[in-house]
Amino acid sequence: MTALATRESSAPTPQVPTSTSGSRRTAGSRRPRAGHFFVLPYVVLLALFGVIPVVYSIYLAFTKAGGGFAGFSNFTRSARDYRFVPAIEHVAMYVAIWLVALIVLVVLLALVVHRLVSGKAKAVVRFAYYIPGALAGASSVLLLLFVLDPTVSPVAMILRWTGNEHFTDVITPHHLPVIFAIIAFWTGAGGWILVLYGALNTIPAEVMEAAKVDGAGPVRTALNIQLPMIRKWVSYMVILSLAAGTQLFVEPELVSQASFGIVPNDYSVNQLAYQFAFTQNDFNGSAAISIDLLVVALLCAGLFVARGKLFETD
Amino acid sequence: MNLGRVPAPARRGRVRVAAAVIAAAGAAALLAACSSGTSVGGKNNAADPGSKYGFKTAAQSAASQITVWVDSTRLPAAQAYNKAHPNSQVKIVSYDGNANGSNSFKTKFSLFDRAGSGWPDVVFTTDNNSASWGSLDGTGDLAPVNKGLVPQSTLNGFAKGSLDVCTLNGVTYCLRNDLAQNVLWYNKKLMDQWGYQVPTTWEQYEQLADKVAQQHPGYIVGSAGDAWAPEIYMWGAECPANDVTGPKTIKVDTSDPNCVKAAKMLDSLIANKTMSTLSLFGPEFAKQQGSKVLMLPGPDWYGGSVFQGTLKTPKGQIAVAPALHWADQNPPVTGDVGGGAWWISSHSKNLKAAEDFATWVTTNNAYQADLAPGYPAYTAAAKGWLAKQQSSGYWANDIAAPILAAAGQVWSGWGSAAFSQESIWAKVVQAGMAQGKTIESLLPAWQTEIENEAKVLGYTVSK
């Protein structure tokens, strides 16, 4: 994590217009104050709902229920639980499907939107992409539950063609990673398409012009010019999505309730942590699982930061 | 968790914060080493023979208003209490009733335990699995009711054995709401029309199902599409899958011939399509099979909830027959599905009011006989309930005798452990059925899952 911190500290500093040394000093002395003011509410909320809970869960993970240092016993106990490995497999499978779908489809769709010539069409498509993301997480999952139930689904024909007569056929265990990936993609991808679209817009017109003059078609331009230039944005998307993906909870929890328990309520790692805390009254084991997740997400993020050269200045 | 999907530039800071937090881990560990830690649960409410209630109570205040938690079906109970007691109103909070293994009762109480305050005074649950968790040996959240809190004469008025599900080591922790014993519901009009005899044993039932499959395809004789299917078919077959032998011991053997014969019967009926695999309360059942129910073995509350409620079967068609039993059973037995319970919090600041409320909703005819959807566990109220049901003119026969008889036939070998048998069945057996596996082939997986779940909660499992 030292590596992370170092990388973070070498993040690009804002490019200050450097006309005279005087103006720079004025800007330098004023900016932090205004900046602090804007950041303050976020820092307070982050401390209350981010940092303090994390510190508290680290404290819980290394202590016993009755108090006293527990070493790694909470970690070994929770990892030996019979539901732990299956939960990891479920989440890994889901994250793999989801991330690949996200990278391929989001980039593709962003390129398509960027190619559209008519301004009106662009606006309509951008709006359409954004709508699902505007729904709050849980409610969009509920909406998807209707789509997945052949009795009431507007796409019942497709579900039946693929051999799913009942809701219970749709939610069989081997369908679940794909179903959760579809739900996550539908609710979250729209926002990312817009972000990458924005990134594509930052590519200077003269570069694109030069590519055109050199005879590059849309595919070649995408592969050789656009993709390399938005690489950082893609790795940014992957890091945040990975962190969100490993925390899978709302989707399986709601599907579990809607299926009256056929999809178990310990499907994902986060759900298992929830079971530890609230069914077994084992808050320490639960905290240990949460820390496992944090460490994995940090390691993966570190990998992407390093590989994606995210904080390297141009 | 949706946070990460909607791009929020501020989240970039997360990496840095997380890194800083990891660095704080060492400090936290140090802190942990020299701290006494937080207390978990409400174990301070230890048994106290000196107290008139048998446990250490909070400071009592007769003026303090009590809060009760009910599910939507029991809301009329609390409302009826408030109507009958204009001077001592209770605050009503509705929640999901702990149904379908949701665990919200435990979840919320665990949080209150950590916070050290916030507990409601009386809680209703649709299941009976909370005693070993909330007892004095567990979290200490539940008040013993038979150590002075509720008069023995009141407790004696409950049907024999009905409080056993929440009694541990002689201490009772609940007042039972209803019994939920299984009987055989059937459509008398169709049975008469087609000239079928109402079966009395599961063997006859299976034969009749074969006949129905050939003569009237599409009609169903039962449902195994809900998580409580084992409480109808396995419990009734004396399958030893849930034999709770002590507060932390359980005997499980799903390979027992009794389990196998019930599984085989279900498999054959599912194969000939006379046994529905759809949930009774899901949208598909009402739409596809709602008008094709010839028979339906299940609890007494199916009458009100399924036939009058979900399916809206017209008046004068539905009748009740004695609970089905296997030919070799002596005496014949049946199972029960749920039968909720009322729990009093040991943390209540007004135990007298809490006791008055819990007693009223379980024993008073104004709720149990006139409004309750299921057969009351309190014997005197049960008589009133049966009379009220009969006078409605909805039923096609006299439902009192078979329901009353079934109340005394519930097999005592199926206990109430701290975990939900229903969520285990749904997770393993129903999920397998959805993939086309037979119930018989899923019996070993069912065994493993019960064992695992029991061990996680500290049970010793034997076969």
Tab-separated table of N, CA, C and O in Angstrom, chain B residues 212-296:
chain	number	residue	atom	x	y	z
B	212	VAL	N	-56.037	-39.116	-11.347
B	212	VAL	CA	-56.292	-37.730	-11.768
B	212	VAL	C	-55.397	-37.374	-12.954
B	212	VAL	O	-55.845	-36.744	-13.929
B	213	ALA	N	-54.145	-37.840	-12.895
B	213	ALA	CA	-53.196	-37.521	-13.968
B	213	ALA	C	-53.714	-38.033	-15.309
B	213	ALA	O	-53.539	-37.385	-16.342
B	214	GLN	N	-54.352	-39.211	-15.265
B	214	GLN	CA	-54.848	-39.781	-16.521
B	214	GLN	C	-56.193	-39.200	-16.933
B	214	GLN	O	-56.415	-38.867	-18.095
B	215	GLN	N	-57.095	-39.079	-15.943
B	215	GLN	CA	-58.467	-38.692	-16.283
B	215	GLN	C	-58.662	-37.181	-16.380
B	215	GLN	O	-59.510	-36.722	-17.132
B	216	HIS	N	-57.960	-36.439	-15.601
B	216	HIS	CA	-58.143	-34.983	-15.610
B	216	HIS	C	-56.801	-34.267	-15.581
B	216	HIS	O	-56.468	-33.584	-14.619
B	217	PRO	N	-56.012	-34.456	-16.650
B	217	PRO	CA	-54.691	-33.826	-16.640
B	217	PRO	C	-54.797	-32.313	-16.461
B	217	PRO	O	-55.733	-31.696	-16.965
B	218	GLY	N	-53.837	-31.781	-15.733
B	218	GLY	CA	-53.847	-30.330	-15.468
B	218	GLY	C	-54.288	-30.028	-14.054
B	218	GLY	O	-53.907	-29.008	-13.486
B	219	TYR	N	-55.082	-30.922	-13.471
B	219	TYR	CA	-55.516	-30.701	-12.078
B	219	TYR	C	-54.420	-31.141	-11.122
B	219	TYR	O	-53.660	-32.064	-11.410
B	220	ILE	N	-54.348	-30.478	-9.976
B	220	ILE	CA	-53.279	-30.813	-9.034
B	220	ILE	C	-53.851	-31.323	-7.698
B	220	ILE	O	-54.977	-30.983	-7.324
B	221	VAL	N	-53.053	-32.152	-7.035
B	221	VAL	CA	-53.490	-32.722	-5.761
B	221	VAL	C	-52.641	-32.209	-4.595
B	221	VAL	O	-52.819	-32.634	-3.464
B	222	GLY	N	-51.710	-31.321	-4.887
B	222	GLY	CA	-50.872	-30.790	-3.820
B	222	GLY	C	-49.829	-29.854	-4.383
B	222	GLY	O	-49.724	-29.700	-5.603
B	223	SER	N	-49.067	-29.209	-3.480
B	223	SER	CA	-48.024	-28.304	-3.926
B	223	SER	C	-46.742	-28.542	-3.133
B	223	SER	O	-46.774	-28.715	-1.918
B	224	ALA	N	-45.632	-28.591	-3.872
B	224	ALA	CA	-44.320	-28.691	-3.218
B	224	ALA	C	-43.456	-27.537	-3.686
B	224	ALA	O	-42.247	-27.652	-3.803
B	225	GLY	N	-44.081	-26.415	-3.971
B	225	GLY	CA	-43.351	-25.287	-4.539
B	225	GLY	C	-42.950	-24.249	-3.515
B	225	GLY	O	-42.420	-23.198	-3.858
B	226	ASP	N	-43.204	-24.537	-2.245
B	226	ASP	CA	-42.817	-23.575	-1.217
B	226	ASP	C	-41.827	-24.208	-0.261
B	226	ASP	O	-41.731	-25.428	-0.151
B	227	ALA	N	-41.130	-23.342	0.467
B	227	ALA	CA	-40.059	-23.808	1.352
B	227	ALA	C	-40.594	-24.642	2.516
B	227	ALA	O	-39.836	-25.337	3.176
B	228	TRP	N	-41.916	-24.581	2.764
B	228	TRP	CA	-42.443	-25.355	3.887
B	228	TRP	C	-42.939	-26.741	3.457
B	228	TRP	O	-43.567	-27.440	4.230
B	229	ALA	N	-42.636	-27.146	2.213
B	229	ALA	CA	-43.027	-28.483	1.761
B	229	ALA	C	-42.560	-29.583	2.729
B	229	ALA	O	-43.330	-30.498	3.023
B	230	PRO	N	-41.309	-29.538	3.253
B	230	PRO	CA	-40.906	-30.614	4.168
B	230	PRO	C	-41.770	-30.655	5.428
B	230	PRO	O	-41.932	-31.717	6.028
B	231	GLU	N	-42.337	-29.525	5.818
B	231	GLU	CA	-43.154	-29.522	7.032
B	231	GLU	C	-44.523	-30.143	6.786
B	231	GLU	O	-45.252	-30.447	7.728
B	232	ILE	N	-44.870	-30.329	5.525
B	232	ILE	CA	-46.112	-31.034	5.200
B	232	ILE	C	-45.801	-32.515	4.955
B	232	ILE	O	-46.354	-33.394	5.606
B	233	TYR	N	-44.878	-32.772	4.004
B	233	TYR	CA	-44.684	-34.153	3.550
B	233	TYR	C	-43.657	-34.920	4.388
B	233	TYR	O	-43.842	-36.101	4.654
B	234	MET	N	-42.554	-34.267	4.799
B	234	MET	CA	-41.514	-34.980	5.554
B	234	MET	C	-41.903	-35.109	7.030
B	234	MET	O	-41.735	-36.160	7.638
B	235	TRP	N	-42.410	-34.034	7.590
B	235	TRP	CA	-42.839	-34.061	8.993
B	235	TRP	C	-43.950	-35.100	9.153
B	235	TRP	O	-43.938	-35.930	10.058
B	236	GLY	N	-44.915	-35.073	8.236
B	236	GLY	CA	-46.045	-36.011	8.305
B	236	GLY	C	-45.612	-37.456	8.131
B	236	GLY	O	-46.306	-38.376	8.553
B	237	ALA	N	-44.432	-37.671	7.490
B	237	ALA	CA	-43.944	-39.038	7.278
B	237	ALA	C	-43.016	-39.473	8.411
B	237	ALA	O	-42.412	-40.538	8.336
B	238	GLU	N	-42.887	-38.651	9.443
B	238	GLU	CA	-41.974	-38.930	10.561
B	238	GLU	C	-40.526	-39.069	10.087
B	238	GLU	O	-39.786	-39.945	10.542
B	239	CYS	N	-40.144	-38.214	9.157
B	239	CYS	CA	-38.762	-38.189	8.653
B	239	CYS	C	-37.875	-37.498	9.690
B	239	CYS	O	-38.105	-36.342	10.033
B	240	PRO	N	-36.845	-38.190	10.203
B	240	PRO	CA	-36.034	-37.601	11.288
B	240	PRO	C	-34.983	-36.611	10.782
B	240	PRO	O	-33.796	-36.830	10.922
B	241	ALA	N	-35.427	-35.507	10.193
B	241	ALA	CA	-34.482	-34.540	9.639
B	241	ALA	C	-34.250	-33.375	10.586
B	241	ALA	O	-33.363	-32.557	10.370
B	242	ASN	N	-35.062	-33.296	11.622
B	242	ASN	CA	-35.018	-32.086	12.461
B	242	ASN	C	-35.355	-32.447	13.906
B	242	ASN	O	-36.155	-31.785	14.548
B	243	ASP	N	-34.698	-33.524	14.396
B	243	ASP	CA	-35.008	-33.999	15.737
B	243	ASP	C	-34.120	-33.259	16.745
B	243	ASP	O	-32.996	-33.658	17.011
B	244	VAL	N	-34.651	-32.159	17.272
B	244	VAL	CA	-33.877	-31.351	18.216
B	244	VAL	C	-33.941	-32.039	19.579
B	244	VAL	O	-34.975	-32.086	20.231
B	245	THR	N	-32.779	-32.585	20.002
B	245	THR	CA	-32.789	-33.396	21.216
B	245	THR	C	-32.361	-32.616	22.456
B	245	THR	O	-32.521	-33.082	23.562
B	246	GLY	N	-31.820	-31.440	22.259
B	246	GLY	CA	-31.416	-30.613	23.398
B	246	GLY	C	-31.176	-29.197	22.917
B	246	GLY	O	-31.293	-28.932	21.716
B	247	PRO	N	-30.831	-28.276	23.821
B	247	PRO	CA	-30.626	-26.889	23.395
B	247	PRO	C	-29.575	-26.748	22.295
B	247	PRO	O	-29.665	-25.857	21.472
B	248	LYS	N	-28.569	-27.634	22.280
B	248	LYS	CA	-27.534	-27.527	21.254
B	248	LYS	C	-27.222	-28.873	20.612
B	248	LYS	O	-26.090	-29.120	20.181
B	249	THR	N	-28.196	-29.776	20.611
B	249	THR	CA	-27.971	-31.056	19.955
B	249	THR	C	-29.132	-31.362	19.012
B	249	THR	O	-30.279	-31.047	19.315
B	250	ILE	N	-28.800	-31.959	17.895
B	250	ILE	CA	-29.826	-32.283	16.909
B	250	ILE	C	-29.479	-33.598	16.225
B	250	ILE	O	-28.304	-33.908	16.017
B	251	LYS	N	-30.533	-34.391	15.949
B	251	LYS	CA	-30.331	-35.653	15.232
B	251	LYS	C	-30.903	-35.496	13.833
B	251	LYS	O	-32.048	-35.075	13.678
B	252	VAL	N	-30.092	-35.818	12.843
B	252	VAL	CA	-30.534	-35.654	11.455
B	252	VAL	C	-30.191	-36.917	10.673
B	252	VAL	O	-29.040	-37.347	10.673
B	253	ASP	N	-31.197	-37.510	10.030
B	253	ASP	CA	-30.912	-38.635	9.146
B	253	ASP	C	-31.914	-38.651	7.999
B	253	ASP	O	-32.978	-39.245	8.083
B	254	THR	N	-31.540	-37.980	6.917
B	254	THR	CA	-32.479	-37.888	5.799
B	254	THR	C	-32.473	-39.148	4.936
B	254	THR	O	-33.239	-39.252	3.993
B	255	SER	N	-31.568	-40.120	5.279
B	255	SER	CA	-31.577	-41.366	4.515
B	255	SER	C	-32.532	-42.380	5.129
B	255	SER	O	-32.659	-43.500	4.641
B	256	ASP	N	-33.205	-41.968	6.210
B	256	ASP	CA	-34.164	-42.845	6.870
B	256	ASP	C	-35.271	-43.259	5.879
B	256	ASP	O	-35.695	-42.457	5.054
B	257	PRO	N	-35.741	-44.528	5.967
B	257	PRO	CA	-36.793	-44.984	5.030
B	257	PRO	C	-38.018	-44.067	5.016
B	257	PRO	O	-38.651	-43.907	3.966
B	258	ASN	N	-38.340	-43.439	6.160
B	258	ASN	CA	-39.497	-42.542	6.193
B	258	ASN	C	-39.304	-41.333	5.272
B	258	ASN	O	-40.248	-40.868	4.638
B	259	CYS	N	-38.075	-40.813	5.251
B	259	CYS	CA	-37.795	-39.667	4.367
B	259	CYS	C	-37.845	-40.125	2.909
B	259	CYS	O	-38.376	-39.432	2.039
B	260	VAL	N	-37.253	-41.314	2.667
B	260	VAL	CA	-37.162	-41.804	1.296
B	260	VAL	C	-38.546	-42.055	0.704
B	260	VAL	O	-38.828	-41.676	-0.438
B	261	LYS	N	-39.455	-42.636	1.530
B	261	LYS	CA	-40.769	-42.934	0.950
B	261	LYS	C	-41.542	-41.650	0.645
B	261	LYS	O	-42.237	-41.566	-0.369
B	262	ALA	N	-41.392	-40.635	1.482
B	262	ALA	CA	-42.058	-39.363	1.204
B	262	ALA	C	-41.468	-38.721	-0.049
B	262	ALA	O	-42.197	-38.192	-0.902
B	263	ALA	N	-40.129	-38.793	-0.186
B	263	ALA	CA	-39.464	-38.208	-1.355
B	263	ALA	C	-39.921	-38.911	-2.632
B	263	ALA	O	-40.203	-38.266	-3.647
B	264	LYS	N	-40.006	-40.247	-2.545
B	264	LYS	CA	-40.417	-41.012	-3.726
B	264	LYS	C	-41.834	-40.644	-4.159
B	264	LYS	O	-42.129	-40.519	-5.346
B	265	MET	N	-42.721	-40.501	-3.149
B	265	MET	CA	-44.096	-40.132	-3.473
B	265	MET	C	-44.128	-38.763	-4.168
B	265	MET	O	-44.778	-38.590	-5.201
B	266	LEU	N	-43.397	-37.806	-3.604
B	266	LEU	CA	-43.368	-36.467	-4.205
B	266	LEU	C	-42.822	-36.527	-5.631
B	266	LEU	O	-43.392	-35.938	-6.549
B	267	ASP	N	-41.732	-37.297	-5.815
B	267	ASP	CA	-41.137	-37.396	-7.152
B	267	ASP	C	-42.126	-37.958	-8.169
B	267	ASP	O	-42.212	-37.469	-9.291
B	268	SER	N	-42.871	-39.000	-7.739
B	268	SER	CA	-43.787	-39.610	-8.710
B	268	SER	C	-44.929	-38.649	-9.045
B	268	SER	O	-45.368	-38.567	-10.189
B	269	LEU	N	-45.378	-37.874	-8.055
B	269	LEU	CA	-46.465	-36.919	-8.321
B	269	LEU	C	-45.983	-35.708	-9.131
B	269	LEU	O	-46.729	-35.164	-9.947
B	270	ILE	N	-44.730	-35.322	-8.892
B	270	ILE	CA	-44.186	-34.210	-9.690
B	270	ILE	C	-44.040	-34.681	-11.140
B	270	ILE	O	-44.345	-33.961	-12.084
B	271	ALA	N	-43.624	-35.966	-11.292
B	271	ALA	CA	-43.428	-36.509	-12.643
B	271	ALA	C	-44.752	-36.581	-13.407
B	271	ALA	O	-44.785	-36.293	-14.603
B	272	ASN	N	-45.850	-36.970	-12.722
B	272	ASN	CA	-47.110	-37.031	-13.474
B	272	ASN	C	-47.887	-35.707	-13.422
B	272	ASN	O	-49.040	-35.638	-13.827
B	273	LYS	N	-47.214	-34.700	-12.944
B	273	LYS	CA	-47.701	-33.311	-12.983
B	273	LYS	C	-48.943	-33.047	-12.122
B	273	LYS	O	-49.672	-32.076	-12.338
B	274	THR	N	-49.217	-33.919	-11.137
B	274	THR	CA	-50.331	-33.627	-10.237
B	274	THR	C	-49.848	-32.871	-9.003
B	274	THR	O	-50.646	-32.409	-8.203
B	275	MET	N	-48.525	-32.796	-8.835
B	275	MET	CA	-47.958	-32.046	-7.704
B	275	MET	C	-47.350	-30.768	-8.267
B	275	MET	O	-46.424	-30.823	-9.068
B	276	SER	N	-47.884	-29.634	-7.864
B	276	SER	CA	-47.380	-28.358	-8.383
B	276	SER	C	-46.010	-28.043	-7.778
B	276	SER	O	-45.744	-28.373	-6.629
B	277	THR	N	-45.157	-27.436	-8.584
B	277	THR	CA	-43.865	-26.995	-8.044
B	277	THR	C	-43.794	-25.470	-8.025
B	277	THR	O	-42.724	-24.886	-7.881
B	278	LEU	N	-44.947	-24.825	-8.176
B	278	LEU	CA	-44.985	-23.357	-8.132
B	278	LEU	C	-45.326	-22.903	-6.722
B	278	LEU	O	-46.063	-23.573	-6.009
B	279	SER	N	-44.812	-21.744	-6.348
B	279	SER	CA	-45.135	-21.206	-5.023
B	279	SER	C	-46.605	-20.814	-4.973
B	279	SER	O	-47.114	-20.152	-5.881
B	280	LEU	N	-47.288	-21.215	-3.896
B	280	LEU	CA	-48.721	-20.922	-3.766
B	280	LEU	C	-49.003	-19.429	-3.814
B	280	LEU	O	-50.076	-19.003	-4.225
B	281	PHE	N	-48.042	-18.631	-3.368
B	281	PHE	CA	-48.300	-17.194	-3.279
B	281	PHE	C	-47.597	-16.403	-4.388
B	281	PHE	O	-47.587	-15.190	-4.379
B	282	GLY	N	-47.004	-17.124	-5.360
B	282	GLY	CA	-46.388	-16.431	-6.488
B	282	GLY	C	-47.454	-16.134	-7.544
B	282	GLY	O	-48.540	-16.712	-7.520
B	283	PRO	N	-47.145	-15.245	-8.486
B	283	PRO	CA	-48.144	-14.880	-9.497
B	283	PRO	C	-48.474	-16.025	-10.449
B	283	PRO	O	-49.592	-16.120	-10.957
B	284	GLU	N	-47.498	-16.933	-10.676
B	284	GLU	CA	-47.728	-18.003	-11.656
B	284	GLU	C	-48.781	-18.993	-11.193
B	284	GLU	O	-49.587	-19.464	-11.985
B	285	PHE	N	-48.775	-19.313	-9.900
B	285	PHE	CA	-49.690	-20.347	-9.414
B	285	PHE	C	-51.143	-19.923	-9.607
B	285	PHE	O	-51.952	-20.656	-10.172
B	286	ALA	N	-51.470	-18.709	-9.147
B	286	ALA	CA	-52.851	-18.244	-9.253
B	286	ALA	C	-53.299	-18.224	-10.707
B	286	ALA	O	-54.426	-18.583	-11.038
B	287	LYS	N	-52.373	-17.834	-11.587
B	287	LYS	CA	-52.724	-17.686	-12.992
B	287	LYS	C	-52.879	-19.036	-13.693
B	287	LYS	O	-53.820	-19.243	-14.454
B	288	GLN	N	-51.940	-19.956	-13.421
B	288	GLN	CA	-51.905	-21.193	-14.196
B	288	GLN	C	-52.650	-22.357	-13.550
B	288	GLN	O	-53.189	-23.211	-14.242
B	289	GLN	N	-52.635	-22.430	-12.201
B	289	GLN	CA	-53.197	-23.618	-11.564
B	289	GLN	C	-54.263	-23.290	-10.533
B	289	GLN	O	-54.850	-24.190	-9.945
B	290	GLY	N	-54.513	-22.010	-10.308
B	290	GLY	CA	-55.422	-21.595	-9.241
B	290	GLY	C	-56.800	-22.219	-9.316
B	290	GLY	O	-57.401	-22.556	-8.297
B	291	SER	N	-57.304	-22.432	-10.524
B	291	SER	CA	-58.663	-22.981	-10.646
B	291	SER	C	-58.635	-24.486	-10.796
B	291	SER	O	-59.635	-25.114	-11.089
B	292	LYS	N	-57.448	-25.091	-10.654
B	292	LYS	CA	-57.330	-26.538	-10.890
B	292	LYS	C	-56.838	-27.285	-9.662
B	292	LYS	O	-56.124	-28.268	-9.772
B	293	VAL	N	-57.219	-26.783	-8.490
B	293	VAL	CA	-56.785	-27.449	-7.263
B	293	VAL	C	-57.849	-28.453	-6.833
B	293	VAL	O	-58.949	-28.060	-6.444
B	294	LEU	N	-57.524	-29.736	-6.934
B	294	LEU	CA	-58.472	-30.763	-6.504
B	294	LEU	C	-58.272	-31.059	-5.019
B	294	LEU	O	-59.232	-31.140	-4.259
B	295	MET	N	-57.020	-31.219	-4.610
B	295	MET	CA	-56.705	-31.448	-3.187
B	295	MET	C	-55.453	-30.631	-2.852
B	295	MET	O	-54.660	-30.313	-3.737
B	296	LEU	N	-55.307	-30.344	-1.572
B	296	LEU	CA	-54.129	-29.579	-1.137
B	296	LEU	C	-53.838	-29.902	0.326
B	296	LEU	O	-54.438	-29.330	1.230
